Amino acid sequence: MKAAAETTWNKGRVVGKKPPLTPDQVSLIRMILRQEKALRDLALFNVALDTSFRGSDLVRLRVADVATPAGVREIVEIRQKKTETRNVGEYRKVWGS
């Protein structure tokens, strides 16, 4: 018996590295999230831009990971889900100069 032809999940889709968002696109997304009062999504979007965390790592962040009683942490340590590694490259500046 001959196996049925399988269709690949990404047929016809652009794959690979995507170009970064333009400043205008970032501003538009932020404006829409503010208008929708989507504060959680706006916070996640801003942290994603500032840190370049993978989405799977970003959604696992908790308030305690980014805030202390003294204020917002400038450095956030994560264990990358994809690689299960922890190293200096995973410390990324979140806010501040």
Short mmCIF file of N, CA and C in Angstrom, two decimals:
data_model
loop_
_atom_site.label_atom_id
_atom_site.label_comp_id
_atom_site.label_asym_id
_atom_site.label_seq_id
_atom_site.Cartn_x
_atom_site.Cartn_y
_atom_site.Cartn_z
N MET A 1 0.85 -1.18 0.00
CA MET A 1 0.00 0.00 0.00
C MET A 1 0.89 1.24 0.00
N LYS A 2 0.56 2.21 -0.81
CA LYS A 2 1.34 3.43 -0.95
C LYS A 2 0.91 4.45 0.11
N ALA A 3 1.89 5.08 0.77
CA ALA A 3 1.59 6.08 1.80
C ALA A 3 1.02 7.34 1.16
N ALA A 4 0.06 7.94 1.83
CA ALA A 4 -0.54 9.19 1.35
C ALA A 4 0.49 10.31 1.43
N ALA A 5 0.45 11.20 0.46
CA ALA A 5 1.37 12.34 0.46
C ALA A 5 1.07 13.25 1.64
N GLU A 6 2.12 13.68 2.31
CA GLU A 6 1.94 14.57 3.45
C GLU A 6 2.24 16.00 3.03
N THR A 7 1.46 16.93 3.54
CA THR A 7 1.70 18.34 3.29
C THR A 7 2.50 18.90 4.45
N THR A 8 3.57 19.60 4.14
CA THR A 8 4.37 20.19 5.21
C THR A 8 3.61 21.33 5.86
N TRP A 9 3.81 21.52 7.15
CA TRP A 9 3.07 22.53 7.90
C TRP A 9 3.42 23.94 7.47
N ASN A 10 4.62 24.13 6.92
CA ASN A 10 5.04 25.49 6.58
C ASN A 10 5.07 25.75 5.07
N LYS A 11 4.38 24.94 4.31
CA LYS A 11 4.37 25.13 2.86
C LYS A 11 3.76 26.49 2.51
N GLY A 12 4.49 27.26 1.73
CA GLY A 12 4.01 28.57 1.31
C GLY A 12 4.25 29.68 2.32
N ARG A 13 4.83 29.36 3.46
CA ARG A 13 5.10 30.38 4.49
C ARG A 13 6.56 30.82 4.42
N VAL A 14 6.79 32.06 4.81
CA VAL A 14 8.15 32.55 4.89
C VAL A 14 8.77 31.98 6.16
N VAL A 15 9.90 31.31 6.01
CA VAL A 15 10.56 30.71 7.16
C VAL A 15 11.92 31.37 7.35
N GLY A 16 12.49 31.16 8.51
CA GLY A 16 13.80 31.73 8.79
C GLY A 16 13.69 33.01 9.58
N LYS A 17 14.82 33.69 9.66
CA LYS A 17 14.90 34.91 10.44
C LYS A 17 14.02 36.00 9.83
N LYS A 18 13.25 36.64 10.67
CA LYS A 18 12.36 37.73 10.23
C LYS A 18 13.06 39.07 10.45
N PRO A 19 12.73 40.07 9.65
CA PRO A 19 13.33 41.38 9.88
C PRO A 19 12.80 41.99 11.18
N PRO A 20 13.61 42.82 11.84
CA PRO A 20 13.13 43.45 13.09
C PRO A 20 11.99 44.42 12.81
N LEU A 21 11.21 44.68 13.85
CA LEU A 21 10.14 45.67 13.73
C LEU A 21 10.75 47.05 13.54
N THR A 22 10.08 47.86 12.76
CA THR A 22 10.52 49.24 12.58
C THR A 22 10.04 50.06 13.78
N PRO A 23 10.65 51.21 14.03
CA PRO A 23 10.16 52.07 15.12
C PRO A 23 8.68 52.44 14.95
N ASP A 24 8.24 52.65 13.71
CA ASP A 24 6.82 52.95 13.49
C ASP A 24 5.93 51.78 13.87
N GLN A 25 6.36 50.55 13.55
CA GLN A 25 5.58 49.37 13.92
C GLN A 25 5.52 49.21 15.43
N VAL A 26 6.64 49.44 16.10
CA VAL A 26 6.68 49.36 17.57
C VAL A 26 5.72 50.38 18.17
N SER A 27 5.77 51.60 17.68
CA SER A 27 4.87 52.66 18.19
C SER A 27 3.41 52.30 17.97
N LEU A 28 3.10 51.76 16.81
CA LEU A 28 1.72 51.37 16.50
C LEU A 28 1.24 50.26 17.43
N ILE A 29 2.06 49.25 17.64
CA ILE A 29 1.69 48.15 18.53
C ILE A 29 1.47 48.67 19.94
N ARG A 30 2.37 49.51 20.42
CA ARG A 30 2.21 50.08 21.77
C ARG A 30 0.93 50.90 21.88
N MET A 31 0.63 51.70 20.86
CA MET A 31 -0.58 52.52 20.87
C MET A 31 -1.83 51.64 20.93
N ILE A 32 -1.85 50.59 20.14
CA ILE A 32 -3.02 49.69 20.13
C ILE A 32 -3.17 49.01 21.48
N LEU A 33 -2.08 48.53 22.06
CA LEU A 33 -2.15 47.86 23.36
C LEU A 33 -2.62 48.82 24.45
N ARG A 34 -2.19 50.08 24.39
CA ARG A 34 -2.67 51.08 25.36
C ARG A 34 -4.16 51.35 25.18
N GLN A 35 -4.60 51.51 23.93
CA GLN A 35 -6.01 51.78 23.65
C GLN A 35 -6.89 50.62 24.13
N GLU A 36 -6.39 49.41 23.97
CA GLU A 36 -7.14 48.22 24.39
C GLU A 36 -7.02 47.98 25.90
N LYS A 37 -6.22 48.81 26.56
CA LYS A 37 -5.96 48.65 28.00
C LYS A 37 -5.41 47.24 28.31
N ALA A 38 -4.60 46.74 27.40
CA ALA A 38 -3.99 45.42 27.54
C ALA A 38 -2.64 45.59 28.24
N LEU A 39 -2.70 45.90 29.53
CA LEU A 39 -1.48 46.23 30.27
C LEU A 39 -0.51 45.06 30.36
N ARG A 40 -1.02 43.86 30.55
CA ARG A 40 -0.16 42.68 30.60
C ARG A 40 0.57 42.51 29.28
N ASP A 41 -0.17 42.60 28.18
CA ASP A 41 0.43 42.42 26.86
C ASP A 41 1.43 43.54 26.56
N LEU A 42 1.12 44.75 26.98
CA LEU A 42 2.03 45.87 26.78
C LEU A 42 3.32 45.65 27.57
N ALA A 43 3.18 45.18 28.80
CA ALA A 43 4.37 44.90 29.62
C ALA A 43 5.21 43.79 28.99
N LEU A 44 4.57 42.72 28.54
CA LEU A 44 5.31 41.63 27.90
C LEU A 44 5.99 42.10 26.62
N PHE A 45 5.30 42.92 25.85
CA PHE A 45 5.86 43.45 24.61
C PHE A 45 7.10 44.29 24.91
N ASN A 46 7.00 45.17 25.89
CA ASN A 46 8.13 46.03 26.24
C ASN A 46 9.32 45.22 26.76
N VAL A 47 9.05 44.24 27.60
CA VAL A 47 10.14 43.40 28.11
C VAL A 47 10.76 42.60 26.96
N ALA A 48 9.93 42.11 26.06
CA ALA A 48 10.45 41.36 24.90
C ALA A 48 11.40 42.23 24.08
N LEU A 49 11.01 43.47 23.85
CA LEU A 49 11.87 44.38 23.08
C LEU A 49 13.17 44.68 23.81
N ASP A 50 13.09 44.88 25.11
CA ASP A 50 14.27 45.26 25.89
C ASP A 50 15.24 44.11 26.12
N THR A 51 14.74 42.88 26.13
CA THR A 51 15.58 41.75 26.52
C THR A 51 15.91 40.80 25.38
N SER A 52 15.08 40.73 24.38
CA SER A 52 15.17 39.74 23.30
C SER A 52 15.05 38.30 23.83
N PHE A 53 14.32 38.12 24.94
CA PHE A 53 14.03 36.77 25.42
C PHE A 53 13.17 36.06 24.39
N ARG A 54 13.32 34.75 24.30
CA ARG A 54 12.41 33.96 23.48
C ARG A 54 11.02 34.02 24.10
N GLY A 55 10.01 33.87 23.26
CA GLY A 55 8.63 33.92 23.75
C GLY A 55 8.37 32.92 24.85
N SER A 56 8.91 31.70 24.69
CA SER A 56 8.68 30.66 25.70
C SER A 56 9.30 31.03 27.04
N ASP A 57 10.40 31.78 27.02
CA ASP A 57 11.03 32.23 28.26
C ASP A 57 10.31 33.44 28.83
N LEU A 58 9.85 34.30 27.95
CA LEU A 58 9.16 35.52 28.36
C LEU A 58 7.88 35.22 29.14
N VAL A 59 7.08 34.30 28.65
CA VAL A 59 5.80 34.02 29.31
C VAL A 59 5.97 33.28 30.63
N ARG A 60 7.16 32.75 30.89
CA ARG A 60 7.41 32.09 32.18
C ARG A 60 7.88 33.05 33.25
N LEU A 61 8.16 34.32 32.88
CA LEU A 61 8.59 35.31 33.87
C LEU A 61 7.48 35.58 34.88
N ARG A 62 7.88 35.81 36.11
CA ARG A 62 6.95 36.18 37.17
C ARG A 62 7.34 37.56 37.68
N VAL A 63 6.44 38.22 38.37
CA VAL A 63 6.71 39.55 38.90
C VAL A 63 7.99 39.52 39.75
N ALA A 64 8.15 38.49 40.55
CA ALA A 64 9.33 38.38 41.42
C ALA A 64 10.63 38.28 40.62
N ASP A 65 10.55 37.86 39.36
CA ASP A 65 11.74 37.78 38.52
C ASP A 65 12.24 39.16 38.10
N VAL A 66 11.34 40.12 38.02
CA VAL A 66 11.71 41.45 37.52
C VAL A 66 11.57 42.57 38.54
N ALA A 67 10.99 42.28 39.70
CA ALA A 67 10.76 43.33 40.70
C ALA A 67 11.17 42.85 42.08
N THR A 68 11.62 43.79 42.88
CA THR A 68 11.94 43.54 44.28
C THR A 68 11.22 44.61 45.10
N PRO A 69 11.19 44.47 46.42
CA PRO A 69 10.59 45.54 47.23
C PRO A 69 11.27 46.90 47.00
N ALA A 70 12.54 46.87 46.58
CA ALA A 70 13.27 48.12 46.35
C ALA A 70 12.99 48.72 44.97
N GLY A 71 12.40 47.96 44.07
CA GLY A 71 12.11 48.48 42.73
C GLY A 71 12.32 47.43 41.65
N VAL A 72 12.45 47.90 40.43
CA VAL A 72 12.60 47.01 39.28
C VAL A 72 14.06 46.60 39.12
N ARG A 73 14.28 45.31 38.88
CA ARG A 73 15.64 44.82 38.65
C ARG A 73 16.16 45.33 37.31
N GLU A 74 17.42 45.69 37.27
CA GLU A 74 18.02 46.08 36.00
C GLU A 74 18.51 44.86 35.23
N ILE A 75 18.85 43.79 35.94
CA ILE A 75 19.32 42.56 35.31
C ILE A 75 18.39 41.43 35.71
N VAL A 76 17.95 40.67 34.73
CA VAL A 76 17.07 39.52 34.98
C VAL A 76 17.80 38.26 34.55
N GLU A 77 17.85 37.28 35.44
CA GLU A 77 18.49 36.01 35.14
C GLU A 77 17.41 35.01 34.77
N ILE A 78 17.62 34.32 33.66
CA ILE A 78 16.68 33.27 33.27
C ILE A 78 17.45 32.01 32.92
N ARG A 79 16.75 30.90 32.94
CA ARG A 79 17.28 29.66 32.39
C ARG A 79 16.52 29.45 31.10
N GLN A 80 17.25 29.46 29.99
CA GLN A 80 16.59 29.34 28.70
C GLN A 80 15.93 27.97 28.58
N LYS A 81 14.67 27.97 28.21
CA LYS A 81 13.92 26.73 28.10
C LYS A 81 14.46 25.87 26.96
N LYS A 82 14.79 26.50 25.84
CA LYS A 82 15.22 25.75 24.66
C LYS A 82 16.53 25.01 24.90
N THR A 83 17.49 25.68 25.54
CA THR A 83 18.81 25.08 25.71
C THR A 83 19.06 24.56 27.12
N GLU A 84 18.19 24.91 28.07
CA GLU A 84 18.35 24.52 29.47
C GLU A 84 19.72 24.92 30.01
N THR A 85 20.22 26.05 29.55
CA THR A 85 21.52 26.52 30.03
C THR A 85 21.35 27.84 30.77
N ARG A 86 22.32 28.12 31.60
CA ARG A 86 22.35 29.39 32.33
C ARG A 86 23.79 29.89 32.22
N ASN A 87 23.95 31.04 31.63
CA ASN A 87 25.29 31.60 31.52
C ASN A 87 25.22 33.11 31.43
N VAL A 88 26.36 33.74 31.26
CA VAL A 88 26.44 35.20 31.24
C VAL A 88 25.60 35.78 30.13
N GLY A 89 25.52 35.11 29.00
CA GLY A 89 24.73 35.61 27.88
C GLY A 89 23.25 35.69 28.17
N GLU A 90 22.81 35.03 29.22
CA GLU A 90 21.40 35.06 29.55
C GLU A 90 21.04 36.19 30.49
N TYR A 91 22.01 36.93 30.95
CA TYR A 91 21.73 38.11 31.76
C TYR A 91 21.56 39.26 30.80
N ARG A 92 20.39 39.82 30.77
CA ARG A 92 20.14 40.89 29.82
C ARG A 92 19.59 42.10 30.54
N LYS A 93 20.01 43.27 30.11
CA LYS A 93 19.54 44.51 30.72
C LYS A 93 18.07 44.69 30.38
N VAL A 94 17.24 44.96 31.37
CA VAL A 94 15.82 45.13 31.13
C VAL A 94 15.46 46.60 31.06
N TRP A 95 15.78 47.37 32.08
CA TRP A 95 15.46 48.80 32.09
C TRP A 95 16.68 49.55 32.56
N GLY A 96 16.69 50.80 32.29
CA GLY A 96 17.78 51.65 32.77
C GLY A 96 18.83 51.83 31.70
N SER A 97 19.85 52.56 32.05
CA SER A 97 20.90 52.84 31.06
C SER A 97 22.12 51.99 31.30
#
